[in-house]
Amino acid sequence: MGKITGFKEYERKVESYAPVGERIKHFREFTVPLGGDELTKQSARCMDCGIPFCHSGCPLGNLIPDFNDAVYKGHWEKASKLLHATNNFPEFTGRLCPAPCEEACVLGINEDPVSIENIEKNIAETAFSNGWILPQPPTQRTGKKIAVVGSGPAGLAAAQQLNRAGHLVTVFERDARPGGLLRYGIPDFKLDKSIIERRLEILEKEGIEFRCNVEVGKDYPTSQLRETFDAILLCGGATIRRDLPIPGAELHGVLQAMDFLTQNNLKVSGDPFDGEVVTARGKHVIVIGGGDTGSDCIGTSIRQGAASVTNFEILDKPPVGRPENQPWPFWPMRLRTSSSHQEGADRCFSIATKSFVGDTQGNLKKLLTVEVEWIPGPDNRPVLRELEGTEKEWNCDLVLLALGFTGSEPNLASALGVEMDSKTNIEASTRDFKTNIPGVFAAGDQRRGQSLIVWAISEGRQAAHHVDTYLMGNSALPLKGSGDLPRV
Amino acid sequence: MRKQGLYLPEFEHENCGAGFICSLQGITSNDIIHKALDILEKLEHRGAVSADGKTGDGAGILIDIPHGFLTEVCDFDLPPPGGYATGNVFLPPSTNQQEYCIRIFEESCRKENLEVLGWRDVPVDRTIPGRIAAETEPHVKQVFIRPHFTPKDPLQLERALFIARKRAEHAISDSRLSESDYFYLPSLSTRIIIFKGLLMPLDIRKYYLDLQDPRVVTRLALVHQRFSTNTFPTWDLAQPFRYMCHNGEINTLRGNVSRMFSREELLASEWLGEDLKEILPVVLPGKSDSATMDMVVELLLMSGRSLPEVMMMLVPEAWEKNEDMSPSKKAFYEFNSCLMEPWDGPASIPFTDGNYIGAVLDRNGLRPSRYTVTKDGYVIMSSETGVLDIAPENVALHGRLEPGRMFLVNMKEGRIVNDEEVKEAIACKLPYEKWLKENLIQLKDIPYSKAPLQEDKVPLAKRIIAFGYTQEEIQHIVLPMAREAKEPIGSMGADTPVAVLSSRPQLIYNYFKQLFAQVTNPPLDGIREELICDISLTLGRDQNIFDPTSEHCRKLKIHNPVISKEDLDKIKRFGQQPEFKILSIPMRYEAARGLNGLEEALEVLLKKASDAVNQGVRILILSDRNTDEQQAPIPALLACSYVNSGLQKLRQRSGLSIIVESAEPREVHHFALLFGFGASAVNPYLVNEIIAQQIEQDSLPQCSFDQAIANYNKAVGKGILKVMNKIGISTMNSYRGSQLFECLGLKTDLVEHYFPNTPSRIQGIGLYELEREIARRHQKAFHTSDIPGNMELEIGGDYRWRRNGEKHQFNPLSVALLQKAVRMGEPKTYRDYARLVNEQSEQLMTLRGMFEFTNLDPVPLDEVEPWTEVVKRFKTGAMSYGSISKEAHENLAIAMNRIGAKSNSGEGGEDAERFYRTSGGDWRNSAIKQVASGRFGVTSNYLTNAAEIQIKMAQGAKPGEGGQLPGPKVNPEIARTRNSTPYVGLISPPPHHDIYSIEDLSQLIYDLKAANREARINVKLVSEVGVGTIAAGVAKAMADVILISGHDGGTGASPLTSLKHAGLPWELGIAEAQQTLVMNDLRNRVVLECDGQLKTGRDVAIACLLGAEEFGFATAPLVASGCVMMRVCHLNTCPVGIATQDPELRKKFDGKPEHVVNYMYFVAEELREIMAKLGFRTLDEMVGQVSKLDRKKALDHYKAHGIDLSPILHKIPVPGNRALCNTEAQSHRILESIEFDIIERAHPALFRKEKTALDLKIRNTDRAIGAIISNEISKIYGAEGLPDNTLKLNFTGSAGQSFGAFATRGLTMVVNGNANDYFGKGLSGAHLVLKVPEGSTFRPEENIIAGNVCLYGATSGKVFINGKAGERFCVRNSGAVAVVEGIGDHGCEYMTGGVAVILGETGRNFGAGMSGGIAYVLDTKGRFGRKCNSETIHLLPVDDPEDVQGLRKLVESHYNKTLSPLAQRILENWEDYLPQFVKVFPEEYRQALIRLKNEQLETL
């Protein structure tokens, strides 16, 4: 398979970015694809391992060595088939996934890992541009009707799978357009919305019905849902944002990141939006939260023309390399620098915000912080301790809270009688994705709590299999099989 | 001994000493009898001692009928010699039953018009037999019979006697007499008589008082002493048999017997007429291989063939590829190959019918047979030379039996008839050439009409699913074979579940495991020794074997029985003519009818086959074409075996040959099984179609369809050859129908019905479950809706882990957890790992997973022996430096030495630097030094520095196969440790060339013990049915430790077929070994060790409870060192620096000794916890306590519930407190060696380096001379040894085997006389001289002076041999310089270094696999070129001045040391002789020299 000595001959390369000065002028994607036969070389670095840990590290179970080999041999269409066999939307994960596969890549033990994600993206794009991605409606219909509530990656993946099995699938979306976080959370410079449209068009042509601007339980009675559909799959996501209940949190200029990002995405798409226009232009912006959402806020703020962008993270600055206690192939907590970080943000670690200070009009002007350290607690869990004398004051006009999500909204669940756990995730096990109510299933962030797109697609696919089994007694929809690497 | 536990009696083996002596002038004497028996005595060391040390395994002597004596002692008149027959008769002890038998026998004689003249009680001394023998001692009488008619020829009388005897045997056997088993006639002849019994050789004459009577005289005596691996011999199996005796083993026996059975269908003869029924079966069941062969010999003699002709039929020489053979002889062999398949295996077969006495040797020459002709007219033949004292001046000639050749004495004419003469005469008896030309149809000659026949209507995509193909199989099996015409290679061990425990539907082939040769017979090397192998077959109807006619060869000949669709189309069309009918019948059943449908379809299939025979069909095609929605395929193997065995039961099997046209077979293993169960050709049509599709999809660039198919078929053919070679079979004709497989996980009733006579020991699934698996595939293909986006084919995951593929014990999580545990030193993480592995094995991946602990009797943990004691029983597996990097290799050694455990050098030698501790206190020395077939780096010093020496008989990952280290991997460092040339590839042959049988192993154990008497000798075996019997033999051969490896052990490179399909789990092997050793009271003498994917303390605990007391780990400690199961060891690209020699990659090695120590500690602690729970304070208490194991109660697996583990848990009932573990040391007889006497006298040389010379006597019982002294030298002086010629030993006499074994520098040993096999084995720097004794008058250069396999694995030193040597001279020589005056076949095989000068003729296949060193051959007759295996070598003139000078110097030395007249002639006529020398220069060596030169230039 592939080239036996490829990993010794070629160095890792991934697509590059347009220069910062240029790319921050717009909201479009700014990657520069690898040219020539570089992808062949990159795929030649794959070693066709006896145990492909990448395949284990990928929550979808992508057949990474197999598609790498196909790419190496120039069999792009075959690669696309292999990729789509485990991943409904490689064009999303190829852009947005943090690539746990690459952390688990065997070559990554002592070299740079294979550029799996970039290869994945290119397979998807090649397939689209060659017209290989065509609607594939099912050959026969079962007559069963399924409601998928929520059109994020989990819902879309499940819908496509279930439709393939011949069921009639209706996707309910309370927003104006399908896509969930993909559409409203991820900035266009990371995922151009045309990429979503392109896929949605396929899904629609395959026979999936989308009902947007319909919030089940509000615009559509729950009882009708139960009566009309043979099965219901809840993929509403983990939408409850964590807030920061400190003095001054109510000040004008303290904003949830999701509100900020959604508005910007609507603006970019030319869609209408409610409420006050928020912009970072000319402002000193502080983004609290060092995750992906925080990073998206940084990139967006910079593009909006912020005077400065600072990023706080309460955790310690992780090492650049792997921490010793999180050895290969496990997913390591290490310093990750996104393209947005590169665009000019100060990153502060081990820092906690104590209060916001506003002017008399209630406009945010400053915030106060303290440095923290993490010490081992009673059951060896690290606990936070503030360091005396490290208080600091920061000038700022806009604070974006990117603190993560704490669970899903309970309305629909309770209307359906579906049980939730203490974190307001819906109770359903990955064994069958069944909730306590027969015929009602849950998947994605709404079931597992906030997570990655790749997990959402994965859950949608697995859940589809179980919904199909529930309806038909058995299912030919694929499962990914065991082998997920746990977190350590 | 009856079948019990895992022990099956049919797997007993025997090996023997045999010989004969005769007077050419026909002089009769009583002395010959005593001389003959003396021969046996001198061969005693070739045998083994049974547990009681008294009862022999049987011995006997065949002599002329002593007419004069008999007339004097009989109280009735005897006709003149030849006019009557006599023989000893074994009768029941009780008088009434004796009388009954006598009456039946006499009646039977009367029916043949024979008159019993009288009976004579044979005087015997009943005090002689041992206790066991006495229990079954028969009453012996002699019977005298004369014909009531005047025989028109001697044959007529012989036939009457034969029928009378046979009829009586059957009648008595069927009589239900309680003592009917006693009745047996060793012989009944007009010429010879046999005295034999369950006696020691010495006791024969004491028991049979007649033999001591001086009036008992004979011209000839054939003697035999039997050593069986086990201790359950019987009186009737003592040898000689009626016409022959046998030293060796018939590997092909099962196929031969089954084919003989089929042949009986057609037996017909005028002289037999109606009597025929009464003499059948020809082959009585339950007899030894030799007894069976004798029965067939007898039958063929009755057909009127002469004894030499019969021997030619049964043991043909390798004629197929012999271009020098005369056309008439070739035709004889080819014709007879249509009648009879070779009885193949190591075999030296002395035979006689009283008129002829002679011997024949198997085509491989795997047994030694030396003969001497004396001037006073005697011929003496035996396994060794020097067994009788003969004055040098009385010797006319020393010779040896050559492979496939016959040595024959015509007693009537009083002369030795040479092989050519006797065979040519036989070959010209009938017009074989003409018959063949007119009748034998060659497949390649049948024209092809270019119009393909029938195609399936169902699309390929569906059919590949129905037949269970995976993407992996196409990518990793089919395509590589189609591309490269070679079987794909893999590495590391198999860690997937055995078929019966897998939850994925399995093809039926996966329930069968290939058997392989170990110890009792050698595997072969079909690549390097291709000329003795052949896979062609003839197909068609068999004919009456009694009466050869042209019709017998009216057959279709196929050169590679793996055929393409085109070939099959040709055959089908050809079969449309009435005189060669061919019929195709479908292998399908109605899927909807499930089990019943399948069962009925099989019966219908058999019925159709049977009808076909009646209709005169000659070839039957079983086809699973046209599988569709309704019709599911019957597994081809099931159908083929059922038709094969079913027709046999119906007595119709000989009517036709079977061709299988199936979509199923794709792996070599599948094909091997089909042939093994009766197919004669196979067309894998779906593979053909897949290849076409792949070509369309551009997956086979630059390869045409025809080429790809040819490649694929060739790859399978080669692969099958390898499978055959594994069990020691060289021709497909013998392999076909031989059923050399063991079932794992099939119910007995299924096996008995469809695969009769195949061992299956733990039950498993039946036809119902098999059908479910077929149905699952069929369902998937035809009754599952198509889901867009789904993969068409399953991914596979058998060879490389995939989420949806087969389960693997080492998977991402278990590897990750283990590495984290040992690196971070986290007991908790280890527990997670162990739980995962133990649980996953309980989820039914292994047999041990099905056990649970029971009978708990907890003791406090701190009372259990500490982990530091436990780990002393731990070892790491044999991985050579070469297969893994220096860093990884030393890491293991350091770790194991730190904790008092043992690491294993593997087969790659070891750098002597590592023998000494480093200043830091660490020690890189491997405690266990391996001796494998390549003998790399095996020197006296290497052996001296071992605590344990392991003889690798087989390796779990590839039992029965050799290995290869390609040239580019042999960097200068590795070359140094292996004593080889850099960049010259190294081959480990499949067999040890000094172990072709158990007595040879015993010899090697002796050699190694002599080379280091403090070291334990460990013999590594691989689990398979019969391994217990072999272990018992190995224990008797004086091994200290016996290692039983599981089939799943790792490897650096192995064909995928072997990785998956050869060998069995250690659970079976260890239990069988334990049971058999305990049964034989041998267990206390040996340590039993176990390895094969041991991963956790639970694994160790189970191995211990089943009988193991030491434990080996290989994959797991490698994983602890950083291995991530890349499975690319064979590619040199290991990315973590373990299995690679690439300097850049080696830098990436990140393992530390602590990691390995942590692993061993964790395992030991887990084991201790289990011990505490079970109630054992020490491991010794725990060994073999099977009552602590039980089958797991809750097993939820539809296939597993049929498995019966009770044979594994069987406890052998033994008297008293017989030990279940090792309690005493073996009593090696090393201290009896004459070397200790020499050492005493050689004190000044050994300790003060003073030149010393000693004169000594030697005889063939003095073996491995030089090894002990060398051990002493190595202890003091290390690898350096002493200065050359410090100690000179002058011996006179015949040197025993292994003379000069591992002899080191400083020693010079001269033998005036001759020598046996393995002369100069492992030579480590000494000088050896072998010259004809003073007083000899024969020409030395025409005289055999040294035996087979001289200089095997020699690394340095010099050897001068004043005469000819036998087969395989200088095999695997890597540095010694040798001069000899002629050699046998396979000279310089696998040689990698050194110089061989052959001043005379060589045998065939010279230089096979030779990759280094140089040979100079004096080719005066210009025939040398034809005898070479020119694959790897160049033949050049000797013209380089340096070469010329070097050669001349060697010839001069040869003359100086031996006074060789030949050397003198050459030197005197140097200019004439020089052009006749040929330089043999291996291509690889040439390239290596260039590369080395360039490297030197670079460094300058």
PDB file of C-alpha atoms in Angstrom, chain B residues 16-163:
ATOM      1  CA  CYS B  16      15.411 -46.702  13.578  1.00  0.00           C
ATOM      2  CA  GLY B  17      18.727 -48.275  13.068  1.00  0.00           C
ATOM      3  CA  ALA B  18      18.942 -50.689  10.181  1.00  0.00           C
ATOM      4  CA  GLY B  19      21.532 -52.523   8.197  1.00  0.00           C
ATOM      5  CA  PHE B  20      22.475 -55.660   6.439  1.00  0.00           C
ATOM      6  CA  ILE B  21      25.421 -57.826   5.737  1.00  0.00           C
ATOM      7  CA  CYS B  22      25.771 -60.443   3.050  1.00  0.00           C
ATOM      8  CA  SER B  23      28.326 -62.645   1.416  1.00  0.00           C
ATOM      9  CA  LEU B  24      28.716 -61.994  -2.276  1.00  0.00           C
ATOM     10  CA  GLN B  25      30.122 -65.426  -2.824  1.00  0.00           C
ATOM     11  CA  GLY B  26      27.153 -67.001  -1.162  1.00  0.00           C
ATOM     12  CA  ILE B  27      29.209 -68.326   1.711  1.00  0.00           C
ATOM     13  CA  THR B  28      26.946 -69.248   4.553  1.00  0.00           C
ATOM     14  CA  SER B  29      27.903 -68.875   8.177  1.00  0.00           C
ATOM     15  CA  ASN B  30      26.458 -68.402  11.594  1.00  0.00           C
ATOM     16  CA  ASP B  31      28.896 -65.569  12.189  1.00  0.00           C
ATOM     17  CA  ILE B  32      26.994 -63.269   9.841  1.00  0.00           C
ATOM     18  CA  ILE B  33      24.103 -63.299  12.276  1.00  0.00           C
ATOM     19  CA  HIS B  34      26.321 -62.114  15.093  1.00  0.00           C
ATOM     20  CA  LYS B  35      28.035 -59.516  12.963  1.00  0.00           C
ATOM     21  CA  ALA B  36      24.668 -58.202  11.902  1.00  0.00           C
ATOM     22  CA  LEU B  37      23.513 -57.919  15.469  1.00  0.00           C
ATOM     23  CA  ASP B  38      26.789 -56.214  16.384  1.00  0.00           C
ATOM     24  CA  ILE B  39      25.948 -53.537  13.869  1.00  0.00           C
ATOM     25  CA  LEU B  40      22.813 -52.721  15.784  1.00  0.00           C
ATOM     26  CA  GLU B  41      24.698 -52.532  19.018  1.00  0.00           C
ATOM     27  CA  LYS B  42      27.047 -49.941  17.564  1.00  0.00           C
ATOM     28  CA  LEU B  43      24.078 -47.859  16.564  1.00  0.00           C
ATOM     29  CA  GLU B  44      22.555 -47.817  20.009  1.00  0.00           C
ATOM     30  CA  HIS B  45      23.255 -44.109  20.476  1.00  0.00           C
ATOM     31  CA  ARG B  46      20.874 -43.442  17.600  1.00  0.00           C
ATOM     32  CA  GLY B  47      18.057 -44.583  19.819  1.00  0.00           C
ATOM     33  CA  ALA B  48      16.361 -43.381  22.909  1.00  0.00           C
ATOM     34  CA  VAL B  49      15.844 -44.792  26.336  1.00  0.00           C
ATOM     35  CA  SER B  50      12.271 -45.342  27.425  1.00  0.00           C
ATOM     36  CA  ALA B  51      11.141 -44.475  30.898  1.00  0.00           C
ATOM     37  CA  ASP B  52      11.770 -47.940  32.328  1.00  0.00           C
ATOM     38  CA  GLY B  53      15.036 -48.216  30.436  1.00  0.00           C
ATOM     39  CA  LYS B  54      14.498 -51.902  29.737  1.00  0.00           C
ATOM     40  CA  THR B  55      11.883 -52.700  27.191  1.00  0.00           C
ATOM     41  CA  GLY B  56      13.176 -52.051  23.750  1.00  0.00           C
ATOM     42  CA  ASP B  57      10.900 -50.870  21.000  1.00  0.00           C
ATOM     43  CA  GLY B  58      11.541 -54.001  19.018  1.00  0.00           C
ATOM     44  CA  ALA B  59      14.305 -55.566  16.996  1.00  0.00           C
ATOM     45  CA  GLY B  60      14.695 -58.375  14.560  1.00  0.00           C
ATOM     46  CA  ILE B  61      16.804 -60.212  12.028  1.00  0.00           C
ATOM     47  CA  LEU B  62      16.035 -61.686   8.651  1.00  0.00           C
ATOM     48  CA  ILE B  63      18.144 -64.579   7.378  1.00  0.00           C
ATOM     49  CA  ASP B  64      18.102 -67.345   4.790  1.00  0.00           C
ATOM     50  CA  ILE B  65      16.032 -70.341   5.719  1.00  0.00           C
ATOM     51  CA  PRO B  66      18.625 -72.562   7.435  1.00  0.00           C
ATOM     52  CA  HIS B  67      17.571 -75.649   5.572  1.00  0.00           C
ATOM     53  CA  GLY B  68      20.242 -77.919   6.921  1.00  0.00           C
ATOM     54  CA  PHE B  69      19.494 -77.020  10.471  1.00  0.00           C
ATOM     55  CA  LEU B  70      15.765 -77.364   9.986  1.00  0.00           C
ATOM     56  CA  THR B  71      15.989 -80.828   8.461  1.00  0.00           C
ATOM     57  CA  GLU B  72      17.900 -81.857  11.538  1.00  0.00           C
ATOM     58  CA  VAL B  73      15.540 -80.382  14.085  1.00  0.00           C
ATOM     59  CA  CYS B  74      12.210 -81.116  12.472  1.00  0.00           C
ATOM     60  CA  ASP B  75      10.568 -84.407  13.351  1.00  0.00           C
ATOM     61  CA  PHE B  76       9.132 -84.612   9.866  1.00  0.00           C
ATOM     62  CA  ASP B  77      10.719 -84.682   6.448  1.00  0.00           C
ATOM     63  CA  LEU B  78      11.296 -81.506   4.513  1.00  0.00           C
ATOM     64  CA  PRO B  79      11.366 -81.215   0.738  1.00  0.00           C
ATOM     65  CA  PRO B  80      14.551 -79.809  -0.807  1.00  0.00           C
ATOM     66  CA  PRO B  81      15.247 -76.083  -0.356  1.00  0.00           C
ATOM     67  CA  GLY B  82      12.750 -73.953  -2.242  1.00  0.00           C
ATOM     68  CA  GLY B  83      10.223 -76.713  -2.292  1.00  0.00           C
ATOM     69  CA  TYR B  84       8.585 -75.660   0.914  1.00  0.00           C
ATOM     70  CA  ALA B  85       7.843 -72.520   2.842  1.00  0.00           C
ATOM     71  CA  THR B  86       8.343 -71.832   6.467  1.00  0.00           C
ATOM     72  CA  GLY B  87       8.016 -68.984   8.879  1.00  0.00           C
ATOM     73  CA  ASN B  88       7.664 -68.182  12.497  1.00  0.00           C
ATOM     74  CA  VAL B  89       4.073 -67.833  13.645  1.00  0.00           C
ATOM     75  CA  PHE B  90       3.089 -65.697  16.626  1.00  0.00           C
ATOM     76  CA  LEU B  91       0.208 -67.476  18.356  1.00  0.00           C
ATOM     77  CA  PRO B  92      -1.975 -66.739  21.353  1.00  0.00           C
ATOM     78  CA  PRO B  93      -0.503 -67.857  24.689  1.00  0.00           C
ATOM     79  CA  SER B  94      -3.457 -70.038  25.631  1.00  0.00           C
ATOM     80  CA  THR B  95      -3.387 -73.524  24.156  1.00  0.00           C
ATOM     81  CA  ASN B  96      -7.012 -73.669  23.117  1.00  0.00           C
ATOM     82  CA  GLN B  97      -6.760 -70.423  21.184  1.00  0.00           C
ATOM     83  CA  GLN B  98      -3.484 -71.544  19.667  1.00  0.00           C
ATOM     84  CA  GLU B  99      -5.218 -74.622  18.387  1.00  0.00           C
ATOM     85  CA  TYR B 100      -8.036 -72.576  16.982  1.00  0.00           C
ATOM     86  CA  CYS B 101      -5.668 -70.344  15.090  1.00  0.00           C
ATOM     87  CA  ILE B 102      -3.718 -73.305  13.811  1.00  0.00           C
ATOM     88  CA  ARG B 103      -6.888 -74.923  12.579  1.00  0.00           C
ATOM     89  CA  ILE B 104      -8.023 -71.813  10.734  1.00  0.00           C
ATOM     90  CA  PHE B 105      -4.601 -71.378   9.216  1.00  0.00           C
ATOM     91  CA  GLU B 106      -4.407 -74.971   8.073  1.00  0.00           C
ATOM     92  CA  GLU B 107      -7.848 -74.763   6.556  1.00  0.00           C
ATOM     93  CA  SER B 108      -6.845 -71.707   4.682  1.00  0.00           C
ATOM     94  CA  CYS B 109      -3.774 -73.482   3.355  1.00  0.00           C
ATOM     95  CA  ARG B 110      -5.829 -76.405   2.215  1.00  0.00           C
ATOM     96  CA  LYS B 111      -8.042 -74.114   0.196  1.00  0.00           C
ATOM     97  CA  GLU B 112      -4.969 -73.029  -1.727  1.00  0.00           C
ATOM     98  CA  ASN B 113      -3.905 -76.587  -2.263  1.00  0.00           C
ATOM     99  CA  LEU B 114      -1.114 -76.279   0.248  1.00  0.00           C
ATOM    100  CA  GLU B 115      -0.183 -78.912   2.724  1.00  0.00           C
ATOM    101  CA  VAL B 116       0.987 -78.135   6.207  1.00  0.00           C
ATOM    102  CA  LEU B 117       3.830 -80.520   6.804  1.00  0.00           C
ATOM    103  CA  GLY B 118       4.092 -79.839  10.463  1.00  0.00           C
ATOM    104  CA  TRP B 119       4.703 -77.361  13.236  1.00  0.00           C
ATOM    105  CA  ARG B 120       7.768 -76.939  15.315  1.00  0.00           C
ATOM    106  CA  ASP B 121       7.936 -75.146  18.658  1.00  0.00           C
ATOM    107  CA  VAL B 122      10.557 -72.457  18.403  1.00  0.00           C
ATOM    108  CA  PRO B 123      12.842 -72.663  21.427  1.00  0.00           C
ATOM    109  CA  VAL B 124      12.918 -69.307  23.227  1.00  0.00           C
ATOM    110  CA  ASP B 125      14.210 -68.073  26.560  1.00  0.00           C
ATOM    111  CA  ARG B 126      11.175 -66.546  28.177  1.00  0.00           C
ATOM    112  CA  THR B 127      13.232 -64.810  30.853  1.00  0.00           C
ATOM    113  CA  ILE B 128      14.672 -62.380  28.341  1.00  0.00           C
ATOM    114  CA  PRO B 129      11.834 -59.957  27.498  1.00  0.00           C
ATOM    115  CA  GLY B 130      11.303 -56.947  29.764  1.00  0.00           C
ATOM    116  CA  ARG B 131       8.223 -56.565  31.901  1.00  0.00           C
ATOM    117  CA  ILE B 132       6.135 -54.689  29.375  1.00  0.00           C
ATOM    118  CA  ALA B 133       7.198 -56.954  26.537  1.00  0.00           C
ATOM    119  CA  ALA B 134       6.400 -60.075  28.537  1.00  0.00           C
ATOM    120  CA  GLU B 135       2.829 -58.966  28.978  1.00  0.00           C
ATOM    121  CA  THR B 136       2.207 -59.352  25.273  1.00  0.00           C
ATOM    122  CA  GLU B 137       4.655 -62.134  24.472  1.00  0.00           C
ATOM    123  CA  PRO B 138       3.228 -64.597  21.933  1.00  0.00           C
ATOM    124  CA  HIS B 139       3.797 -68.284  21.656  1.00  0.00           C
ATOM    125  CA  VAL B 140       6.104 -68.874  18.691  1.00  0.00           C
ATOM    126  CA  LYS B 141       5.866 -71.864  16.414  1.00  0.00           C
ATOM    127  CA  GLN B 142       7.330 -72.560  13.010  1.00  0.00           C
ATOM    128  CA  VAL B 143       5.088 -73.841  10.292  1.00  0.00           C
ATOM    129  CA  PHE B 144       6.218 -75.854   7.280  1.00  0.00           C
ATOM    130  CA  ILE B 145       4.146 -75.879   4.130  1.00  0.00           C
ATOM    131  CA  ARG B 146       4.502 -77.449   0.757  1.00  0.00           C
ATOM    132  CA  PRO B 147       2.388 -77.153  -2.359  1.00  0.00           C
ATOM    133  CA  HIS B 148       0.188 -79.951  -3.493  1.00  0.00           C
ATOM    134  CA  PHE B 149       0.882 -78.935  -7.023  1.00  0.00           C
ATOM    135  CA  THR B 150       3.924 -78.397  -9.128  1.00  0.00           C
ATOM    136  CA  PRO B 151       4.413 -74.640  -9.356  1.00  0.00           C
ATOM    137  CA  LYS B 152       5.000 -73.474 -12.885  1.00  0.00           C
ATOM    138  CA  ASP B 153       7.085 -70.707 -11.414  1.00  0.00           C
ATOM    139  CA  PRO B 154       8.091 -69.659  -7.904  1.00  0.00           C
ATOM    140  CA  LEU B 155       5.512 -66.870  -8.062  1.00  0.00           C
ATOM    141  CA  GLN B 156       2.656 -69.317  -8.177  1.00  0.00           C
ATOM    142  CA  LEU B 157       3.669 -70.761  -4.843  1.00  0.00           C
ATOM    143  CA  GLU B 158       4.281 -67.329  -3.359  1.00  0.00           C
ATOM    144  CA  ARG B 159       0.803 -66.274  -4.392  1.00  0.00           C
ATOM    145  CA  ALA B 160      -0.782 -69.339  -2.842  1.00  0.00           C
ATOM    146  CA  LEU B 161       1.078 -68.691   0.386  1.00  0.00           C
ATOM    147  CA  PHE B 162       0.063 -65.062   0.293  1.00  0.00           C
ATOM    148  CA  ILE B 163      -3.620 -65.838  -0.137  1.00  0.00           C
TER     149      ILE B 163
END
